[in-house]
Amino acid sequence: MDFEGKCAFLQNGGCKGELPLPSKEGAQDAEHPSKGTIGFPSEKKLRSNFFVPGWKGVNNMIEIALQNIEKYYGANHVLKGITFEIIQGERIGLLGKNGAGKTTLFKVLAGVEAIDGGNKMVRKGATIGLLDQIPDFPESYTTYDVLYSAFGDLMKVHNQMRELEKLMEKEVTDEVLKRYGNLQQLFEAKDGYSIEDNINRICIGLKIDNDMAVKEFNKLSGGEKTRIMLGRLMLEKPDILLLDEPTNHLDLSSIEWLENFLSEYKGTAIIISHDRYFLDKVVNRIVEIVDGKAELYEGNYSYYVSEKQQRYEIQMARYNEEQKKIRQLEEAAKRMHEWAKIADSGAMHRRAFSIEKRIERMEKTDKPIIERNISGGFSEYDFSSKDVILAKGLRKYFGDKKVIENLDLLIQKNERAAILGDNGSGKSTLIKIITGEIEPDGGMIKLGESIKYAYLPQIVTFDNPKLSILETVIQELNMQEGPARSLLAKYKFRQEDVHKTVENLSGGEKSRFRLCIMMQKNVNLLILDEPTNHLDIASREWLESALEDFSGTLVFVSHDRYFI
C-alpha cells in the first residue's frame, strides 16, 4: 500500500514548511546518515554497511579486559562468564534485551558493583566516567555550578592562584613568584584558560540556554538533569566514557552534535542505546549480552544485524545437519538391535551399543533461538473524510512565552506526518491541541468527519494505576479473563506478569501496555508523541512493522531518525 509522508518542522512557534519524506526506492542517502537524508529500512536493516575488519583503536593498547565475569543478585545469575577486551579509542555499542545485564555490566566496569567471579583489568591510571545516577548537589547549586564542578581540581589551582595574587598586591617575594609560576604552568597545561569556552561549547551543543544555566539544579526536570550531567561528564573528559541511553531527552540537533563530539573524542566510549541510527553513526563494535554471555560483532549496528542473521542461518544449518546424522545413526542402532534379537547375536548388540555411544560422544550444536516478538497489530476503521486535521492561524501562549504563533497545518487521509523541531518548539503542545487536551489561545483547529483516533502521549498514564495489567484489560476492553490473558501474551505479558500493578510498570512496559489497548480499538487516525521512548530495539521494530501495515493516517512526534 502506498502512503504519502511529510515532515512538519516547528520553529519559533510556527510551522516552517513541509518536506516530503524520501520514498523507499529513493532513499539512497540512507547509506550515509551524515548527509541528513533519512531513508526507510529494508528488511528491518539499516542500509549503512560501515565495517572496519580488525579495527583496534588508535594504538592497540588494551583499555579494559574482562575474563569470565560472574555476577549474581541473590539467586539470579545475571552475568555468566563475560569475556572480551576493549582497545583504547574504541566505540562499543552494548546491546541486549531488557534485563539482560547491560546496566549491571556498566556498574561492574565503573567499579560501582563488585564481581562474584572472574577477573577485571582496567589500564593503570585510566579514569572512568559513568552517565547513570544523578548525584546530590548543594541546594544552592545552579546549572553553571554543576558544570563548573567538572573542573574541581583545576578550580582549586585557580583559587590558589587568586590567593597568591592577593599576597603579591602587598609584597612580591621570590618564593611567592615561584609558587605562582608553577601553579600557572599547571593551570595552563590542563587547559584551565579554556574552561569557559568549553562550558559554552557544551551549553550550545546541548541547548542549555541562559535561563536553564542560572536555574537551581534541583528544580530542573529529570530529563534536564540528565542533559546537564551528560554535559558535565563531557567536560570531565575521562579516558573511558560509559553512556547509558545518552540520546534520551535530546532533540535531533543535539543528538547530531553528540555524534560529532564522540567522533572527535580521543578516549574510549561504551554506549547502551536503543537509537539504531545513533549506533550506526558512532560505534565500531557491538557487544551483545545473550543469556549472560558476550557475543562480539566487529562493526556497527547495521553490520551486527546482518552478521547476526548470517550466524543464525549457519548455526541452524549445522544443527539440522547434525540432527539428520543423529537420526540416521539412531535408526541404524535400532535396526541392529532388532536384527540382534532375531539372530540372537551378542556381537550385533555390541555394534548397536557402539553406535549409541558414538551419538553420545558427538559434539552437538545448540538449536539457535530467535526470541518470539510481539504479534499484535492495529484494528482499523476504514471510512474517514479527505481532510483529517485542519488548523489555521493557531496560537498558544504560556504566560508571556509564545509557543505556537500563526500555525497553519493540513493533514489529509492516509498521510504520514512527522512533526519535528527542537526541544521547546511546541511539538507536544501541538499534539495536545489536536487531541483536545489543551485549548489554543487563537486560531482554529478541527478534525474531519468520521475521524476516530487513538493517542499515545509521551508520558503514559492510566485511570486506575492500582489495578493489575489483567484487571485493566478486562475493564477497558470488556473482556473475559481467558481472552484477556491470550491478548496480553501476544504483547509479552505472560504468566505472573499479568498481575503486576500498572503503577509499578517500567516506562517501556507502560508504553507497550498502552499500545496493546490502543490496538484493539477501531481507529483511522493514530497520534503518537515520542512512541519509541523507553522501547527496546525489538519492540521498536515491532511497532514499525505494525505501523507499516496500518492503512489509516499517522501523525507523530519523534527524535528517532530510524523510526522517522
PDB file of N, CA and C in Angstrom, residues 44 98 370-378 486-494 508-509 511-517 519-520 535-546 549:
ATOM      1  N   LYS A  44      14.043  -4.608   7.739  1.00  0.00           N
ATOM      2  CA  LYS A  44      14.363  -4.263   9.113  1.00  0.00           C
ATOM      3  C   LYS A  44      15.860  -4.051   9.337  1.00  0.00           C
ATOM      4  N   ASN A  98      15.922  -6.136  27.472  1.00  0.00           N
ATOM      5  CA  ASN A  98      15.728  -5.601  28.821  1.00  0.00           C
ATOM      6  C   ASN A  98      15.930  -6.704  29.858  1.00  0.00           C
ATOM      7  N   ILE A 370      15.463 -17.625  17.962  1.00  0.00           N
ATOM      8  CA  ILE A 370      15.126 -16.217  17.783  1.00  0.00           C
ATOM      9  C   ILE A 370      13.947 -15.929  18.697  1.00  0.00           C
ATOM     10  N   GLU A 371      14.151 -14.967  19.599  1.00  0.00           N
ATOM     11  CA  GLU A 371      13.107 -14.690  20.585  1.00  0.00           C
ATOM     12  C   GLU A 371      11.807 -14.281  19.902  1.00  0.00           C
ATOM     13  N   ARG A 372      10.716 -14.852  20.379  1.00  0.00           N
ATOM     14  CA  ARG A 372       9.407 -14.553  19.820  1.00  0.00           C
ATOM     15  C   ARG A 372       9.051 -13.096  20.109  1.00  0.00           C
ATOM     16  N   ASN A 373       8.693 -12.368  19.070  1.00  0.00           N
ATOM     17  CA  ASN A 373       8.400 -10.937  19.245  1.00  0.00           C
ATOM     18  C   ASN A 373       6.905 -10.717  19.451  1.00  0.00           C
ATOM     19  N   ILE A 374       6.561  -9.464  19.710  1.00  0.00           N
ATOM     20  CA  ILE A 374       5.158  -9.089  19.863  1.00  0.00           C
ATOM     21  C   ILE A 374       4.439  -9.321  18.537  1.00  0.00           C
ATOM     22  N   SER A 375       3.173  -9.739  18.606  1.00  0.00           N
ATOM     23  CA  SER A 375       2.489 -10.136  17.368  1.00  0.00           C
ATOM     24  C   SER A 375       1.218  -9.330  17.084  1.00  0.00           C
ATOM     25  N   GLY A 376       0.938  -8.293  17.865  1.00  0.00           N
ATOM     26  CA  GLY A 376      -0.311  -7.547  17.668  1.00  0.00           C
ATOM     27  C   GLY A 376      -0.212  -6.499  16.573  1.00  0.00           C
ATOM     28  N   GLY A 377      -1.359  -6.140  16.019  1.00  0.00           N
ATOM     29  CA  GLY A 377      -1.452  -5.063  15.035  1.00  0.00           C
ATOM     30  C   GLY A 377      -2.645  -4.173  15.344  1.00  0.00           C
ATOM     31  N   PHE A 378      -2.746  -3.052  14.634  1.00  0.00           N
ATOM     32  CA  PHE A 378      -3.820  -2.100  14.896  1.00  0.00           C
ATOM     33  C   PHE A 378      -5.123  -2.547  14.247  1.00  0.00           C
ATOM     34  N   SER A 486      -4.815 -14.253  26.790  1.00  0.00           N
ATOM     35  CA  SER A 486      -4.291 -14.572  25.448  1.00  0.00           C
ATOM     36  C   SER A 486      -3.819 -13.314  24.738  1.00  0.00           C
ATOM     37  N   LEU A 487      -4.590 -12.231  24.874  1.00  0.00           N
ATOM     38  CA  LEU A 487      -4.208 -10.960  24.254  1.00  0.00           C
ATOM     39  C   LEU A 487      -2.897 -10.452  24.855  1.00  0.00           C
ATOM     40  N   LEU A 488      -2.796 -10.458  26.175  1.00  0.00           N
ATOM     41  CA  LEU A 488      -1.595  -9.949  26.844  1.00  0.00           C
ATOM     42  C   LEU A 488      -0.360 -10.760  26.483  1.00  0.00           C
ATOM     43  N   ALA A 489      -0.530 -12.058  26.276  1.00  0.00           N
ATOM     44  CA  ALA A 489       0.606 -12.909  25.913  1.00  0.00           C
ATOM     45  C   ALA A 489       1.215 -12.474  24.580  1.00  0.00           C
ATOM     46  N   LYS A 490       0.364 -11.984  23.656  1.00  0.00           N
ATOM     47  CA  LYS A 490       0.870 -11.503  22.365  1.00  0.00           C
ATOM     48  C   LYS A 490       1.787 -10.290  22.533  1.00  0.00           C
ATOM     49  N   TYR A 491       1.610  -9.567  23.637  1.00  0.00           N
ATOM     50  CA  TYR A 491       2.393  -8.356  23.891  1.00  0.00           C
ATOM     51  C   TYR A 491       3.435  -8.592  24.990  1.00  0.00           C
ATOM     52  N   LYS A 492       3.813  -9.855  25.179  1.00  0.00           N
ATOM     53  CA  LYS A 492       4.871 -10.261  26.108  1.00  0.00           C
ATOM     54  C   LYS A 492       4.536 -10.018  27.580  1.00  0.00           C
ATOM     55  N   PHE A 493       3.262 -10.030  27.914  1.00  0.00           N
ATOM     56  CA  PHE A 493       2.845 -10.032  29.323  1.00  0.00           C
ATOM     57  C   PHE A 493       2.297 -11.424  29.613  1.00  0.00           C
ATOM     58  N   ARG A 494       3.144 -12.266  30.209  1.00  0.00           N
ATOM     59  CA  ARG A 494       2.767 -13.667  30.377  1.00  0.00           C
ATOM     60  C   ARG A 494       2.854 -14.080  31.836  1.00  0.00           C
ATOM     61  N   GLY A 508       9.060   1.456  29.527  1.00  0.00           N
ATOM     62  CA  GLY A 508       8.853   0.660  28.316  1.00  0.00           C
ATOM     63  C   GLY A 508       7.644  -0.237  28.410  1.00  0.00           C
ATOM     64  N   GLU A 509       7.415  -0.826  29.596  1.00  0.00           N
ATOM     65  CA  GLU A 509       6.248  -1.696  29.787  1.00  0.00           C
ATOM     66  C   GLU A 509       4.952  -0.898  29.707  1.00  0.00           C
ATOM     67  N   SER A 511       4.442   1.855  27.920  1.00  0.00           N
ATOM     68  CA  SER A 511       4.206   2.165  26.508  1.00  0.00           C
ATOM     69  C   SER A 511       3.677   0.945  25.767  1.00  0.00           C
ATOM     70  N   ARG A 512       4.279  -0.206  26.015  1.00  0.00           N
ATOM     71  CA  ARG A 512       3.855  -1.439  25.348  1.00  0.00           C
ATOM     72  C   ARG A 512       2.432  -1.808  25.746  1.00  0.00           C
ATOM     73  N   PHE A 513       2.096  -1.625  27.018  1.00  0.00           N
ATOM     74  CA  PHE A 513       0.757  -1.959  27.502  1.00  0.00           C
ATOM     75  C   PHE A 513      -0.282  -1.001  26.930  1.00  0.00           C
ATOM     76  N   ARG A 514       0.036   0.290  26.880  1.00  0.00           N
ATOM     77  CA  ARG A 514      -0.893   1.260  26.287  1.00  0.00           C
ATOM     78  C   ARG A 514      -1.116   0.948  24.813  1.00  0.00           C
ATOM     79  N   LEU A 515      -0.058   0.574  24.090  1.00  0.00           N
ATOM     80  CA  LEU A 515      -0.202   0.205  22.681  1.00  0.00           C
ATOM     81  C   LEU A 515      -1.070  -1.044  22.536  1.00  0.00           C
ATOM     82  N   CYS A 516      -0.920  -1.983  23.453  1.00  0.00           N
ATOM     83  CA  CYS A 516      -1.756  -3.193  23.447  1.00  0.00           C
ATOM     84  C   CYS A 516      -3.236  -2.817  23.479  1.00  0.00           C
ATOM     85  N   ILE A 517      -3.617  -1.897  24.364  1.00  0.00           N
ATOM     86  CA  ILE A 517      -5.026  -1.482  24.490  1.00  0.00           C
ATOM     87  C   ILE A 517      -5.454  -0.669  23.262  1.00  0.00           C
ATOM     88  N   MET A 519      -4.425  -0.829  20.256  1.00  0.00           N
ATOM     89  CA  MET A 519      -4.509  -1.622  19.038  1.00  0.00           C
ATOM     90  C   MET A 519      -5.804  -2.421  18.927  1.00  0.00           C
ATOM     91  N   GLN A 520      -6.560  -2.503  20.005  1.00  0.00           N
ATOM     92  CA  GLN A 520      -7.820  -3.258  19.965  1.00  0.00           C
ATOM     93  C   GLN A 520      -8.998  -2.363  19.572  1.00  0.00           C
ATOM     94  N   LEU A 535      11.193   2.081  24.611  1.00  0.00           N
ATOM     95  CA  LEU A 535      11.046   0.771  23.975  1.00  0.00           C
ATOM     96  C   LEU A 535      12.419   0.225  23.591  1.00  0.00           C
ATOM     97  N   ASP A 536      12.627  -1.086  23.791  1.00  0.00           N
ATOM     98  CA  ASP A 536      13.877  -1.677  23.330  1.00  0.00           C
ATOM     99  C   ASP A 536      13.819  -1.849  21.814  1.00  0.00           C
ATOM    100  N   ILE A 537      14.942  -2.277  21.233  1.00  0.00           N
ATOM    101  CA  ILE A 537      15.042  -2.320  19.766  1.00  0.00           C
ATOM    102  C   ILE A 537      14.022  -3.284  19.168  1.00  0.00           C
ATOM    103  N   ALA A 538      13.827  -4.448  19.793  1.00  0.00           N
ATOM    104  CA  ALA A 538      12.859  -5.420  19.260  1.00  0.00           C
ATOM    105  C   ALA A 538      11.450  -4.836  19.265  1.00  0.00           C
ATOM    106  N   SER A 539      11.089  -4.115  20.330  1.00  0.00           N
ATOM    107  CA  SER A 539       9.750  -3.512  20.403  1.00  0.00           C
ATOM    108  C   SER A 539       9.597  -2.386  19.387  1.00  0.00           C
ATOM    109  N   ARG A 540      10.669  -1.634  19.140  1.00  0.00           N
ATOM    110  CA  ARG A 540      10.612  -0.579  18.121  1.00  0.00           C
ATOM    111  C   ARG A 540      10.375  -1.183  16.741  1.00  0.00           C
ATOM    112  N   GLU A 541      11.044  -2.289  16.455  1.00  0.00           N
ATOM    113  CA  GLU A 541      10.873  -2.928  15.147  1.00  0.00           C
ATOM    114  C   GLU A 541       9.457  -3.481  15.001  1.00  0.00           C
ATOM    115  N   TRP A 542       8.908  -4.022  16.095  1.00  0.00           N
ATOM    116  CA  TRP A 542       7.520  -4.494  16.049  1.00  0.00           C
ATOM    117  C   TRP A 542       6.569  -3.328  15.774  1.00  0.00           C
ATOM    118  N   LEU A 543       6.765  -2.196  16.469  1.00  0.00           N
ATOM    119  CA  LEU A 543       5.891  -1.044  16.279  1.00  0.00           C
ATOM    120  C   LEU A 543       5.990  -0.536  14.847  1.00  0.00           C
ATOM    121  N   GLU A 544       7.190  -0.478  14.307  1.00  0.00           N
ATOM    122  CA  GLU A 544       7.365  -0.037  12.914  1.00  0.00           C
ATOM    123  C   GLU A 544       6.611  -0.946  11.954  1.00  0.00           C
ATOM    124  N   SER A 545       6.698  -2.248  12.193  1.00  0.00           N
ATOM    125  CA  SER A 545       6.000  -3.207  11.331  1.00  0.00           C
ATOM    126  C   SER A 545       4.486  -3.015  11.418  1.00  0.00           C
ATOM    127  N   ALA A 546       3.978  -2.816  12.650  1.00  0.00           N
ATOM    128  CA  ALA A 546       2.538  -2.617  12.827  1.00  0.00           C
ATOM    129  C   ALA A 546       2.081  -1.337  12.141  1.00  0.00           C
ATOM    130  N   ASP A 549       1.741  -1.653   8.395  1.00  0.00           N
ATOM    131  CA  ASP A 549       0.521  -2.370   8.000  1.00  0.00           C
ATOM    132  C   ASP A 549      -0.747  -1.545   8.230  1.00  0.00           C
TER     133      ASP A 549
END
